[in-house]
Coordinates of N, CA and C in Angstrom, one line a residue:
M276 N -48.2 55.1 19.3 CA -48.6 55.1 17.9 C -49.0 56.5 17.5
A277 N -48.9 56.9 16.3 CA -49.2 58.2 15.9 C -50.7 58.5 16.0
I278 N -51.1 59.7 16.3 CA -52.5 60.1 16.5 C -53.1 60.7 15.2
T279 N -54.3 60.3 14.9 CA -55.0 60.9 13.7 C -56.0 61.9 14.1
N280 N -56.0 63.1 13.5 CA -57.0 64.1 13.8 C -58.3 63.8 13.1
P281 N -59.3 63.5 13.8 CA -60.6 63.1 13.2 C -61.2 64.2 12.4
M282 N -60.9 65.4 12.6 CA -61.5 66.5 11.8 C -60.9 66.6 10.4
S283 N -59.6 66.4 10.3 CA -59.0 66.5 9.0 C -58.4 65.3 8.4
G284 N -58.3 64.2 9.2 CA -57.7 62.9 8.6 C -56.2 63.0 8.4
I285 N -55.6 64.1 9.0 CA -54.1 64.3 8.8 C -53.4 63.8 10.0
R286 N -52.4 63.1 9.8 CA -51.6 62.5 10.9 C -50.9 63.7 11.6
T287 N -50.9 63.7 12.9 CA -50.2 64.7 13.7 C -49.1 64.1 14.5
Y288 N -48.2 64.9 14.9 CA -46.9 64.5 15.6 C -47.2 64.1 17.0
D289 N -46.8 62.9 17.4 CA -46.9 62.5 18.8 C -45.5 62.2 19.3
P290 N -44.9 63.0 20.2 CA -43.5 62.9 20.7 C -43.2 61.6 21.4
T291 N -44.3 60.9 21.8 CA -44.0 59.6 22.5 C -43.7 58.5 21.6
T292 N -44.1 58.6 20.3 CA -43.8 57.6 19.3 C -43.0 58.1 18.1
A293 N -42.6 59.3 18.1 CA -41.8 59.8 17.0 C -40.6 59.0 16.7
N294 N -40.3 58.8 15.4 CA -39.1 58.1 15.0 C -39.0 56.7 15.5
K295 N -40.2 56.1 15.8 CA -40.3 54.7 16.3 C -41.2 53.9 15.3
P296 N -41.0 52.7 15.1 CA -41.9 51.9 14.2 C -43.3 51.9 14.8
A297 N -44.3 52.0 13.9 CA -45.7 52.0 14.3 C -46.1 50.7 14.9
D298 N -45.5 49.6 14.4 CA -45.8 48.3 14.9 C -44.6 47.6 15.4
A299 N -44.5 47.3 16.7 CA -43.3 46.7 17.2 C -43.0 45.3 16.6
S300 N -44.1 44.7 16.1 CA -43.9 43.3 15.5 C -43.1 43.4 14.2
A301 N -43.0 44.6 13.7 CA -42.3 44.8 12.4 C -40.8 44.4 12.6
T302 N -40.3 44.6 13.8 CA -38.9 44.3 14.0 C -38.7 42.9 14.4
S303 N -39.7 42.1 14.7 CA -39.6 40.8 15.1 C -39.5 39.8 14.0
S304 N -39.8 40.2 12.8 CA -39.8 39.3 11.7 C -38.4 39.2 11.1
T305 N -37.8 38.0 11.1 CA -36.4 37.9 10.7 C -36.4 36.8 9.5
G306 N -36.9 37.3 8.4 CA -36.9 36.4 7.2 C -35.5 35.9 6.9
G307 N -35.4 34.7 6.5 CA -34.1 34.1 6.2 C -33.7 34.4 4.7
T308 N -34.6 34.5 3.8 CA -34.2 34.7 2.4 C -34.0 36.1 2.1
A309 N -33.3 36.4 1.0 CA -33.1 37.8 0.6 C -34.4 38.5 0.3
A310 N -35.4 37.8 -0.2 CA -36.6 38.5 -0.5 C -37.3 38.9 0.8
E311 N -37.3 38.0 1.8 CA -37.9 38.3 3.1 C -37.2 39.4 3.8
Q312 N -35.9 39.4 3.7 CA -35.1 40.5 4.3 C -35.4 41.8 3.6
T313 N -35.6 41.8 2.3 CA -35.9 43.0 1.6 C -37.2 43.6 2.1
Q314 N -38.2 42.7 2.2 CA -39.6 43.1 2.6 C -39.5 43.7 4.0
N315 N -38.7 43.0 4.9 CA -38.6 43.5 6.3 C -37.9 44.9 6.3
F316 N -36.9 45.1 5.5 CA -36.3 46.4 5.4 C -37.2 47.5 4.9
L317 N -38.0 47.2 3.9 CA -39.0 48.2 3.4 C -40.0 48.5 4.4
K318 N -40.5 47.5 5.2 CA -41.5 47.8 6.2 C -40.9 48.7 7.3
L319 N -39.6 48.4 7.7 CA -39.0 49.3 8.7 C -38.8 50.7 8.2
L320 N -38.4 50.8 6.9 CA -38.1 52.1 6.3 C -39.4 52.9 6.2
I321 N -40.5 52.3 5.8 CA -41.8 53.0 5.7 C -42.3 53.4 7.1
A322 N -42.1 52.6 8.1 CA -42.4 52.9 9.5 C -41.6 54.1 10.0
Q323 N -40.3 54.1 9.6 CA -39.5 55.3 10.0 C -40.0 56.6 9.4
I324 N -40.4 56.5 8.1 CA -40.9 57.7 7.4 C -42.2 58.2 8.0
Q325 N -43.1 57.2 8.3 CA -44.4 57.6 8.8 C -44.4 58.2 10.2
N326 N -43.4 57.8 11.0 CA -43.3 58.2 12.4 C -42.2 59.1 12.7
Q327 N -41.6 59.7 11.6 CA -40.5 60.6 11.9 C -41.0 62.0 12.5
D328 N -40.2 62.6 13.2 CA -40.5 63.9 13.8 C -40.5 65.0 12.7
P329 N -41.7 65.6 12.4 CA -41.7 66.6 11.3 C -40.8 67.8 11.5
M330 N -40.4 68.0 12.8 CA -39.5 69.1 13.1 C -38.0 68.7 12.9
A331 N -37.8 67.4 12.9 CA -36.5 66.9 12.7 C -36.6 65.6 11.8
P332 N -36.9 65.8 10.5 CA -37.1 64.6 9.7 C -35.8 63.8 9.5
M333 N -36.0 62.5 9.1 CA -34.8 61.7 8.9 C -33.9 62.2 7.9
D334 N -32.6 62.2 8.2 CA -31.6 62.7 7.3 C -31.6 61.9 6.0
A335 N -31.6 62.7 4.8 CA -31.6 62.0 3.5 C -30.4 61.1 3.3
S336 N -29.2 61.5 3.9 CA -28.0 60.7 3.7 C -28.2 59.4 4.4
T337 N -28.9 59.4 5.6 CA -29.2 58.1 6.3 C -30.0 57.2 5.4
M338 N -31.1 57.7 4.8 CA -31.9 56.9 3.9 C -31.1 56.4 2.8
T339 N -30.3 57.2 2.2 CA -29.4 56.8 1.1 C -28.5 55.6 1.5
A340 N -27.9 55.7 2.7 CA -27.0 54.7 3.2 C -27.8 53.4 3.4
Q341 N -29.1 53.5 3.9 CA -29.9 52.3 4.1 C -30.2 51.6 2.8
M342 N -30.6 52.5 1.8 CA -30.9 51.9 0.5 C -29.7 51.2 -0.2
S343 N -28.5 51.8 0.1 CA -27.3 51.2 -0.4 C -27.0 49.8 0.2
Q344 N -27.3 49.8 1.5 CA -27.1 48.5 2.2 C -28.1 47.4 1.6
L345 N -29.3 47.9 1.3 CA -30.3 47.0 0.8 C -29.8 46.5 -0.6
N346 N -29.3 47.4 -1.4 CA -28.8 47.0 -2.7 C -27.7 46.0 -2.6
M347 N -26.8 46.2 -1.6 CA -25.7 45.3 -1.4 C -26.1 43.9 -1.0
V348 N -27.1 43.8 -0.1 CA -27.6 42.5 0.3 C -28.2 41.8 -0.9
S349 N -29.0 42.6 -1.7 CA -29.6 42.0 -2.9 C -28.6 41.5 -3.9
S350 N -27.5 42.3 -4.1 CA -26.5 41.9 -5.1 C -25.7 40.7 -4.6
M351 N -25.5 40.6 -3.3 CA -24.8 39.4 -2.8 C -25.6 38.2 -2.9
S352 N -26.9 38.3 -2.8 CA -27.8 37.2 -2.9 C -27.8 36.7 -4.4
N353 N -27.8 37.7 -5.3 CA -27.8 37.3 -6.8 C -26.4 36.7 -7.1
M354 N -25.3 37.2 -6.5 CA -24.0 36.6 -6.8 C -23.9 35.2 -6.2
N355 N -24.5 35.0 -5.1 CA -24.5 33.6 -4.5 C -25.2 32.6 -5.4
T356 N -26.3 33.1 -6.0 CA -27.1 32.2 -6.9 C -26.3 31.9 -8.1
S357 N -25.6 33.0 -8.7 CA -24.8 32.8 -9.9 C -23.6 31.8 -9.6
M358 N -23.0 32.0 -8.4 CA -21.8 31.2 -8.1 C -22.3 29.7 -7.9
T359 N -23.4 29.5 -7.3 CA -24.0 28.1 -7.2 C -24.2 27.5 -8.5
A360 N -24.8 28.2 -9.4 CA -25.0 27.7 -10.8 C -23.7 27.4 -11.5
M361 N -22.7 28.3 -11.3 CA -21.4 28.1 -12.0 C -20.7 26.9 -11.5
L362 N -20.8 26.7 -10.1 CA -20.2 25.5 -9.5 C -20.8 24.2 -10.0
A363 N -22.2 24.2 -10.2 CA -22.9 23.0 -10.7 C -22.4 22.7 -12.1
Q364 N -22.3 23.8 -12.9 CA -21.8 23.6 -14.3 C -20.4 23.1 -14.4
M365 N -19.5 23.6 -13.5 CA -18.1 23.1 -13.5 C -18.1 21.7 -13.1
Q366 N -18.9 21.3 -12.1 CA -18.9 19.9 -11.7 C -19.4 19.0 -12.8
S367 N -20.4 19.5 -13.5 CA -20.9 18.7 -14.6 C -19.8 18.5 -15.7
V368 N -19.1 19.6 -16.0 CA -18.0 19.5 -17.0 C -16.9 18.5 -16.5
N369 N -16.6 18.6 -15.3 CA -15.5 17.8 -14.7 C -16.0 16.3 -14.8
F370 N -17.3 16.0 -14.5 CA -17.8 14.7 -14.6 C -17.7 14.1 -16.0
M371 N -18.0 14.9 -17.0 CA -17.9 14.5 -18.4 C -16.4 14.2 -18.7
N372 N -15.5 15.0 -18.2 CA -14.1 14.8 -18.5 C -13.6 13.5 -17.9
Q373 N -14.1 13.2 -16.7 CA -13.7 12.0 -16.0 C -14.3 10.8 -16.7
A374 N -15.5 10.9 -17.3 CA -16.1 9.8 -18.0 C -15.3 9.4 -19.2
A375 N -14.5 10.3 -19.7 CA -13.6 10.0 -20.9 C -12.5 9.1 -20.5
L376 N -12.3 8.9 -19.2 CA -11.1 8.1 -18.7 C -11.5 6.6 -18.6
I377 N -12.7 6.2 -18.9 CA -13.1 4.8 -18.9 C -12.1 4.0 -19.8
G378 N -11.6 3.0 -19.3 CA -10.6 2.1 -20.0 C -9.2 2.5 -19.7
H379 N -8.9 3.7 -19.1 CA -7.6 4.0 -18.7 C -7.3 3.5 -17.3
S380 N -6.1 3.4 -16.9 CA -5.7 2.8 -15.7 C -5.0 3.8 -14.7
P381 N -5.7 4.1 -13.6 CA -5.0 4.9 -12.6 C -4.3 4.1 -11.6
A382 N -3.2 4.6 -11.0 CA -2.5 4.0 -10.0 C -3.0 4.5 -8.6
V383 N -3.4 3.7 -7.8 CA -4.0 4.1 -6.5 C -3.3 3.4 -5.4
A384 N -3.1 4.0 -4.3 CA -2.5 3.4 -3.1 C -3.2 2.2 -2.6
G385 N -2.5 1.1 -2.4 CA -3.1 -0.2 -2.0 C -2.2 -1.3 -2.4
N386 N -2.3 -2.4 -1.7 CA -1.4 -3.5 -2.0 C -2.1 -4.8 -2.5
G387 N -3.4 -4.7 -2.7 CA -4.2 -5.8 -3.2 C -4.1 -5.8 -4.7
I388 N -3.8 -7.0 -5.3 CA -3.7 -7.2 -6.7 C -4.8 -8.2 -7.2
A389 N -5.8 -7.8 -7.9 CA -6.8 -8.7 -8.4 C -6.3 -9.2 -9.8
F390 N -5.5 -10.3 -9.8 CA -5.0 -10.8 -11.0 C -6.0 -11.6 -11.8
D391 N -6.2 -11.3 -13.1 CA -7.3 -12.0 -13.9 C -6.8 -13.3 -14.5
G392 N -5.5 -13.7 -14.2 CA -5.0 -14.9 -14.8 C -4.3 -14.8 -16.2
T393 N -4.4 -13.6 -16.7 CA -3.9 -13.4 -18.1 C -3.0 -12.1 -18.2
N394 N -3.6 -11.0 -17.9 CA -2.9 -9.7 -18.1 C -1.9 -9.3 -17.0
Q395 N -0.8 -8.7 -17.5 CA 0.2 -8.2 -16.5 C -0.4 -7.0 -15.8
V396 N 0.2 -6.7 -14.6 CA -0.3 -5.6 -13.7 C 0.7 -4.6 -13.5
M397 N 0.4 -3.3 -13.7 CA 1.3 -2.2 -13.5 C 1.3 -1.9 -12.0
L398 N 2.4 -1.8 -11.3 CA 2.5 -1.6 -9.9 C 3.4 -0.3 -9.7
G399 N 3.4 0.2 -8.5 CA 4.2 1.3 -8.2 C 4.7 1.4 -6.8
A400 N 5.9 2.0 -6.6 CA 6.5 2.2 -5.3 C 6.7 3.7 -5.1
N401 N 6.0 4.2 -4.1 CA 6.1 5.7 -3.9 C 7.0 5.9 -2.6
A402 N 8.2 6.4 -2.8 CA 9.1 6.5 -1.7 C 9.3 8.0 -1.3
E403 N 9.4 8.2 0.0 CA 9.6 9.6 0.5 C 11.0 10.0 0.3
N404 N 11.9 9.0 0.4 CA 13.4 9.3 0.2 C 14.0 8.4 -0.8
P405 N 15.1 8.7 -1.4 CA 15.9 7.8 -2.2 C 16.2 6.5 -1.4
L406 N 16.0 5.4 -2.0 CA 16.2 4.1 -1.4 C 17.1 3.2 -2.2
K407 N 17.7 2.3 -1.5 CA 18.6 1.3 -2.2 C 18.1 -0.1 -1.8
S408 N 18.5 -1.1 -2.6 CA 18.1 -2.5 -2.4 C 16.7 -2.7 -2.1
V409 N 15.8 -2.1 -3.0 CA 14.4 -2.2 -2.8 C 13.9 -3.5 -3.4
V410 N 13.1 -4.3 -2.6 CA 12.6 -5.6 -3.1 C 11.1 -5.5 -3.0
A411 N 10.4 -5.9 -4.1 CA 9.0 -6.0 -4.2 C 8.6 -7.5 -4.0
T412 N 7.8 -7.8 -3.1 CA 7.4 -9.2 -2.8 C 5.9 -9.4 -3.1
I413 N 5.6 -10.5 -3.9 CA 4.2 -10.8 -4.2 C 3.8 -12.1 -3.4
T414 N 2.7 -12.0 -2.6 CA 2.3 -13.1 -1.9 C 0.8 -13.5 -2.3
D415 N 0.4 -14.7 -2.0 CA -0.9 -15.1 -2.3 C -1.8 -14.8 -1.1
A416 N -3.1 -15.2 -1.2 CA -4.0 -14.9 -0.1 C -3.6 -15.6 1.2
A417 N -2.9 -16.7 1.1 CA -2.5 -17.5 2.3 C -1.2 -16.9 2.9
G418 N -0.6 -15.9 2.3 CA 0.7 -15.4 2.8 C 1.9 -16.0 2.2
N419 N 1.8 -17.0 1.3 CA 2.9 -17.7 0.7 C 3.5 -16.8 -0.4
V420 N 4.9 -16.7 -0.4 CA 5.6 -15.9 -1.4 C 5.5 -16.5 -2.7
V421 N 5.0 -15.7 -3.7 CA 4.8 -16.2 -5.1 C 6.0 -15.8 -5.9
N422 N 6.4 -14.6 -5.7 CA 7.6 -14.1 -6.5 C 8.1 -12.8 -5.8
S423 N 9.3 -12.5 -6.2 CA 9.9 -11.2 -5.7 C 10.7 -10.6 -6.8
V424 N 10.7 -9.3 -6.8 CA 11.4 -8.5 -7.8 C 12.4 -7.6 -7.1
D425 N 13.7 -7.6 -7.6 CA 14.7 -6.7 -7.1 C 14.6 -5.4 -7.9
L426 N 14.2 -4.3 -7.3 CA 14.1 -3.0 -8.0 C 15.3 -2.2 -7.9
G427 N 16.3 -2.7 -7.0 CA 17.5 -1.9 -6.9 C 17.4 -0.6 -6.2
N428 N 18.0 0.4 -6.7 CA 17.9 1.8 -6.1 C 16.8 2.5 -6.8
I429 N 16.0 3.3 -6.0 CA 15.0 4.1 -6.6 C 15.1 5.5 -6.0
N430 N 14.6 6.4 -6.8 CA 14.6 7.8 -6.3 C 13.3 8.1 -5.5
A431 N 13.3 9.2 -4.8 CA 12.1 9.7 -4.1 C 11.0 9.9 -5.1
G432 N 9.8 9.6 -4.7 CA 8.6 9.7 -5.6 C 8.2 8.3 -6.2
M433 N 7.5 8.3 -7.3 CA 6.9 7.1 -7.8 C 7.8 6.4 -8.8
S434 N 8.0 5.1 -8.5 CA 8.7 4.3 -9.5 C 7.8 3.1 -9.9
N435 N 7.7 2.9 -11.2 CA 6.8 1.9 -11.7 C 7.5 0.6 -12.1
F436 N 6.8 -0.5 -12.0 CA 7.3 -1.8 -12.4 C 6.1 -2.7 -12.7
I437 N 6.4 -3.8 -13.4 CA 5.3 -4.7 -13.9 C 5.4 -6.1 -13.2
W438 N 4.3 -6.6 -12.8 CA 4.3 -8.0 -12.5 C 3.5 -8.8 -13.6
N439 N 4.2 -9.7 -14.2 CA 3.6 -10.4 -15.3 C 2.6 -11.6 -14.9
G440 N 2.4 -11.7 -13.7 CA 1.5 -12.8 -13.2 C 2.2 -14.1 -13.1
Q441 N 3.5 -14.1 -13.1 CA 4.2 -15.4 -13.0 C 4.8 -15.6 -11.6
D442 N 5.0 -16.8 -11.2 CA 5.7 -17.1 -9.9 C 7.2 -17.1 -10.1
A443 N 8.0 -17.5 -9.1 CA 9.4 -17.5 -9.2 C 10.0 -18.5 -10.2
D444 N 9.2 -19.6 -10.6 CA 9.6 -20.6 -11.6 C 9.2 -20.2 -13.0
G445 N 8.5 -19.1 -13.2 CA 8.1 -18.6 -14.5 C 6.8 -19.2 -14.9
N446 N 6.0 -19.7 -14.0 CA 4.7 -20.2 -14.3 C 3.6 -19.2 -14.0
T447 N 2.7 -19.1 -14.9 CA 1.6 -18.1 -14.6 C 0.7 -18.6 -13.5
V448 N 0.4 -17.8 -12.5 CA -0.4 -18.2 -11.4 C -1.9 -18.1 -11.8
E449 N -2.7 -18.7 -10.9 CA -4.1 -18.7 -11.2 C -4.7 -17.3 -10.8
A450 N -5.9 -17.1 -11.4 CA -6.5 -15.8 -11.1 C -6.9 -15.8 -9.7
G451 N -6.9 -14.6 -9.1 CA -7.2 -14.4 -7.7 C -6.6 -13.2 -7.1
M452 N -6.7 -13.1 -5.8 CA -6.1 -11.9 -5.1 C -4.7 -12.2 -4.6
Y453 N -3.8 -11.3 -4.9 CA -2.4 -11.4 -4.5 C -2.0 -10.0 -3.8
Y454 N -0.9 -10.0 -3.1 CA -0.6 -8.8 -2.3 C 0.8 -8.4 -2.5
L455 N 1.1 -7.1 -2.5 CA 2.4 -6.5 -2.8 C 2.9 -5.9 -1.5
S456 N 4.2 -6.2 -1.2 CA 4.9 -5.5 -0.1 C 6.2 -5.0 -0.6
L457 N 6.7 -3.9 -0.1 CA 7.9 -3.3 -0.5 C 8.8 -3.0 0.7
A458 N 10.1 -3.2 0.5 CA 11.1 -2.9 1.5 C 12.4 -2.5 0.9
G459 N 13.0 -1.5 1.6 CA 14.3 -1.0 1.1 C 15.1 -0.3 2.3
T460 N 16.2 0.2 2.0 CA 17.0 1.0 3.0 C 17.3 2.4 2.5
N461 N 17.3 3.3 3.5 CA 17.6 4.7 3.1 C 19.1 5.0 3.2
S462 N 19.5 6.2 3.1 CA 20.9 6.6 3.2 C 21.6 6.3 4.5
A463 N 20.8 6.2 5.6 CA 21.3 5.8 6.9 C 21.3 4.4 7.1
D464 N 21.0 3.6 6.1 CA 20.9 2.1 6.2 C 19.8 1.6 7.1
A465 N 18.8 2.5 7.3 CA 17.6 2.1 8.1 C 16.5 1.6 7.1
S466 N 15.8 0.6 7.6 CA 14.7 0.0 6.8 C 13.6 1.1 6.5
E467 N 13.1 1.1 5.3 CA 12.0 2.0 4.9 C 11.1 1.3 3.9
N468 N 9.8 1.5 4.1 CA 8.9 0.8 3.2 C 8.1 1.8 2.4
P469 N 8.4 1.8 1.1 CA 7.6 2.7 0.2 C 6.1 2.3 0.2
T470 N 5.3 3.3 -0.2 CA 3.9 3.0 -0.3 C 3.6 2.3 -1.6
A471 N 2.8 1.2 -1.5 CA 2.5 0.3 -2.7 C 1.4 0.9 -3.4
Y472 N 1.5 0.9 -4.8 CA 0.4 1.4 -5.6 C 0.1 0.3 -6.6
V473 N -1.2 0.1 -6.9 CA -1.7 -0.9 -7.9 C -2.6 -0.2 -8.9
A474 N -2.3 -0.5 -10.2 CA -3.1 0.1 -11.3 C -4.2 -0.8 -11.7
S475 N -5.3 -0.3 -12.1 CA -6.4 -1.1 -12.6 C -7.3 -0.2 -13.5
A476 N -7.8 -0.7 -14.6 CA -8.6 0.1 -15.6 C -9.9 0.5 -15.0
V477 N -10.4 1.7 -15.4 CA -11.6 2.2 -15.0 C -12.8 1.5 -15.8
A478 N -13.7 0.9 -15.1 CA -14.8 0.2 -15.8 C -16.0 1.2 -16.0
S479 N -16.2 2.1 -15.0 CA -17.3 3.1 -15.2 C -17.1 4.2 -14.2
V480 N -17.8 5.3 -14.5 CA -17.7 6.5 -13.6 C -19.0 6.9 -13.1
T481 N -19.1 7.2 -11.8 CA -20.4 7.5 -11.2 C -20.3 8.9 -10.6
K482 N -21.3 9.7 -10.6 CA -21.3 11.0 -10.0 C -21.6 10.9 -8.5
G483 N -20.7 11.5 -7.7 CA -20.8 11.4 -6.3 C -21.9 12.4 -5.7
A484 N -22.1 12.3 -4.4 CA -23.1 13.2 -3.8 C -22.7 14.7 -3.9
N485 N -21.4 15.0 -4.0 CA -21.0 16.4 -4.1 C -20.6 16.8 -5.5
G486 N -21.0 15.9 -6.5 CA -20.7 16.2 -7.9 C -19.4 15.8 -8.3
D487 N -18.6 15.1 -7.4 CA -17.3 14.6 -7.8 C -17.4 13.3 -8.5
A488 N -16.4 12.9 -9.2 CA -16.4 11.6 -10.0 C -15.9 10.5 -9.1
I489 N -16.7 9.4 -9.1 CA -16.4 8.2 -8.4 C -16.0 7.2 -9.5
L490 N -14.7 6.6 -9.4 CA -14.2 5.7 -10.4 C -14.4 4.2 -9.9
N491 N -15.1 3.4 -10.7 CA -15.3 2.0 -10.4 C -14.2 1.2 -11.3
L492 N -13.3 0.6 -10.6 CA -12.2 -0.1 -11.3 C -12.5 -1.5 -11.6
L493 N -11.8 -2.1 -12.6 CA -12.1 -3.5 -13.0 C -11.8 -4.4 -11.8
D494 N -10.8 -4.1 -11.0 CA -10.5 -5.0 -9.9 C -11.4 -4.9 -8.7
G495 N -12.5 -4.2 -8.9 CA -13.5 -4.1 -7.8 C -13.4 -2.9 -6.9
R496 N -12.3 -2.2 -6.9 CA -12.2 -1.0 -6.1 C -13.1 0.2 -6.5
V497 N -13.6 0.9 -5.6 CA -14.4 2.1 -5.9 C -13.6 3.3 -5.2
I498 N -13.2 4.2 -6.0 CA -12.3 5.3 -5.5 C -12.8 6.6 -5.9
N499 N -12.5 7.7 -5.2 CA -12.7 9.0 -5.6 C -11.6 9.5 -6.6
S500 N -12.0 10.2 -7.6 CA -11.0 10.7 -8.6 C -9.8 11.4 -7.9
S501 N -10.0 12.0 -6.8 CA -8.9 12.8 -6.1 C -7.9 11.8 -5.5
E502 N -8.2 10.5 -5.4 CA -7.3 9.6 -4.8 C -6.2 9.1 -5.8
V503 N -6.4 9.4 -7.1 CA -5.5 8.9 -8.1 C -4.2 9.7 -8.0
Q504 N -3.1 8.9 -7.9 CA -1.8 9.5 -7.8 C -1.1 9.6 -9.2
Q505 N -1.5 8.6 -10.0 CA -0.8 8.6 -11.3 C -1.7 7.8 -12.3
W506 N -1.7 8.3 -13.6 CA -2.4 7.7 -14.7 C -1.4 6.9 -15.5
I507 N -1.7 5.6 -15.7 CA -0.7 4.8 -16.4 C -1.0 4.8 -17.9
S508 N -2.2 4.7 -18.3 CA -2.5 4.8 -19.7 C -4.0 5.3 -19.9

């Protein structure tokens, strides 16, 4: 530690502690926040100045570099705060946009059809490759075939079709859960099953834990907005 002359009160040079922090504990404080890091930096800088060798004082360029590093840390902290606020604002705007979709119908991967006994249901077949002789089969909860639709040839991607809620005899079935299965053949005459999609209107929108929009559909499904493959209406 630097020695103080009791006659004059002027600090004198001590070669054993020159250019070393006066208090070793000053280097042990590792504040996590930008404010704490700034305070720690200033303490270390003051200790360096107080304990520098008067015959070889600290280079001004070194001090300038240290101050520049401090400003950079502070600027990055402020930028992080601004980016966080901007992200929260963007999530809020996105949520408001998603709320405007209430009443519209997204097509989401799944084969369950919650038929209400009245309204037709928009369905979809998402194929990886062009297919031929594609057949859509509707079964009830017991696995009994209710109706089947010959979709013929379809291209790769999404192909939509409608089930009007009727069985093979043209009678409207009762309200309840029904299931869609799809099958076709590719160019090599091998069986291939497109992914089934079922559309349902959005009843409400809820904000998720990460600020994303959670869609509550009329058929009871709860999905993330990112799961929507296609908007029907």
